[in-house]
């Protein structure tokens, strides 16, 4: 089988990192065209690819040339948030399967447009949500699918990541987060937790999200950071940021569950996704790395949770997800503990095999991305309830076009 | 100084436990009158008190006799939730300072009535919120007041307690939780987390809660438990409970903070209050027992939180709250790790010393209890925003009648 020829759009920190740590080592794919808005980023990636791949990619500052080119079969987008949907739709319209880095939409209309483009062209957009392939997330999903946790009632998670340095000064002040934090107040990055939760709850595959409410705290974390941190633009100490430091979003689902999402990126802390799944027979929570199965709680830990923290380690032998069993056997590779590798492999499988459908499809992408503009509306209205559209037009109840293939996470 | 003469109303699990583990050992107080709706509970407490105290209390099945009696100076109420406000108001009207066990109100009117009664009579109602005196909560409060965490932005906590056994069958099916779970869907027990959070955020003392939204999951945990647990009334397996298994409530505050409360009592888990405080300079979270101070994060723990879990232990030496410093010196006593003892001592101090005001006063009691009926309204309306009244009528901004005394937690 010939190599897939990939056009790579967006070569900032994430795009360059994916090229270097994943794409250049990945069998079955080659990079034929690269693009960024900044020439220095293009040059840096060009040199690396030419050296490691043995032949050079074409280069451009205009993503439309990458999509139009007969030299690309698929498109991988690692651009700034604002360009994700525009690039994805252009690729789909050109008949090219597109993988898009994570982020939220800016308007609900963008999400409808993604779905309309898929339904008209038959070409899918797959959100490259690496956390769907996290080892803990897949262990938990496997246990859920085996019924170990019973009827699932509640899920929560967050993007708990102190990004004050990246937002205020990283990457020569060209980082898209800064302008977003200045202008918008919303759940701007929902999918690292919502993706795995959606798989646990069968969202768009027998269940759907009905609506949400979001509330945001005041915005003071970045001001405080700018005031006390050398090298940060001092004018940011008094800038009135729009983005609240912590945003809490609560979503209700057709099958009676609630999902709680937390955005938490501008106050001091240690990284966590806080992934939590609660059912009638048990639970997992990343907060303490702990699995609890009803009737199997050691009484000596009942009031002293921390003494048994990280007991998840005991469950890998029995419940490791098949994707990770294989990955561990073959050797874990790529960034972020292997998740980046696995999600890219899943994209390639869906691209190469006509009987495979992307495990994260256009309906998933649209419904996960819509949380951002809807949360913005809710925050503006005291956290009032905003309906989440059914992008499947009723087909969520009994869709039959489910994912197949090795990287299936449905 | 003569002993305070206490009337004790409510002798179920909590009331009997408080008599046995706290009140009978407490200097400065004696139990002169006891009451419960059930004669067997009265008899059990009577025998215990008579033996340990050296003289017998009067007994009755009618709480009004306890309040009216010239033999009682103060009233302690450990009754079912439904009777808390009625008993408290009766005691205040009789001129007797009353301590009331924790729980939510049933209507907003009850909360207004508590405040009106205090303002008319000058007699206070103190919620006996023991968790305000938890060691971790007071350590955190002490650090907040010293400015270690900077500007406080967000607090969260929950009543995470698997009560399926107590709800479905405990105490000969007379437990008030069962009838509440059958009939109501709300944040029915907010104060174990909200009390300490309110102290951190200066609620009613320079800050106030503005409004909330609440959402509830489906109710399936108790059905599942009843179906699989021997000895539980089998009809509960198919009873349609009103109370959702997990309720999430988000509150906004005048000073820009958000508070997230979680009720979580009918699914398998291990106990936690999940007490979390986030500021511009640091945080505490009970989930991992961890304190983080900006600029002092050891890089080796930055991505592996669990390796440094329970680091709170390192902070007691420097930041132990004075109340706990003294308690540890004198010897920790009473139930729930000493919290029950401390909150009772605080009640007694406020009762005995005319210059002391209760550290949890009638405004606090009313504003904490009102979360329950307001959450019920919000849940019925898709989680829409419900305003929280300002029970201080504007005085929250610059109240001067603050708590004084040894047990001050303001």
XYZ file of C-alpha atoms in Angstrom, chain A residues 278-283 292-295 297, chain B residues 162 164 228 264 266-270:
20
model
C -19.728 7.576 38.421
C -22.081 4.644 38.144
C -24.414 2.576 40.266
C -21.758 -0.131 40.706
C -18.573 1.885 40.914
C -16.467 4.829 39.891
C -14.027 1.972 43.554
C -16.199 -1.047 42.950
C -19.337 -1.458 45.015
C -18.989 -4.113 47.691
C -14.242 -1.216 49.392
C -22.399 6.889 50.310
C -27.476 4.187 50.631
C -29.250 -6.077 45.247
C -23.386 12.886 46.156
C -26.592 7.535 46.681
C -23.821 5.958 44.613
C -20.874 3.836 45.740
C -17.835 5.868 46.784
C -15.519 6.728 49.643
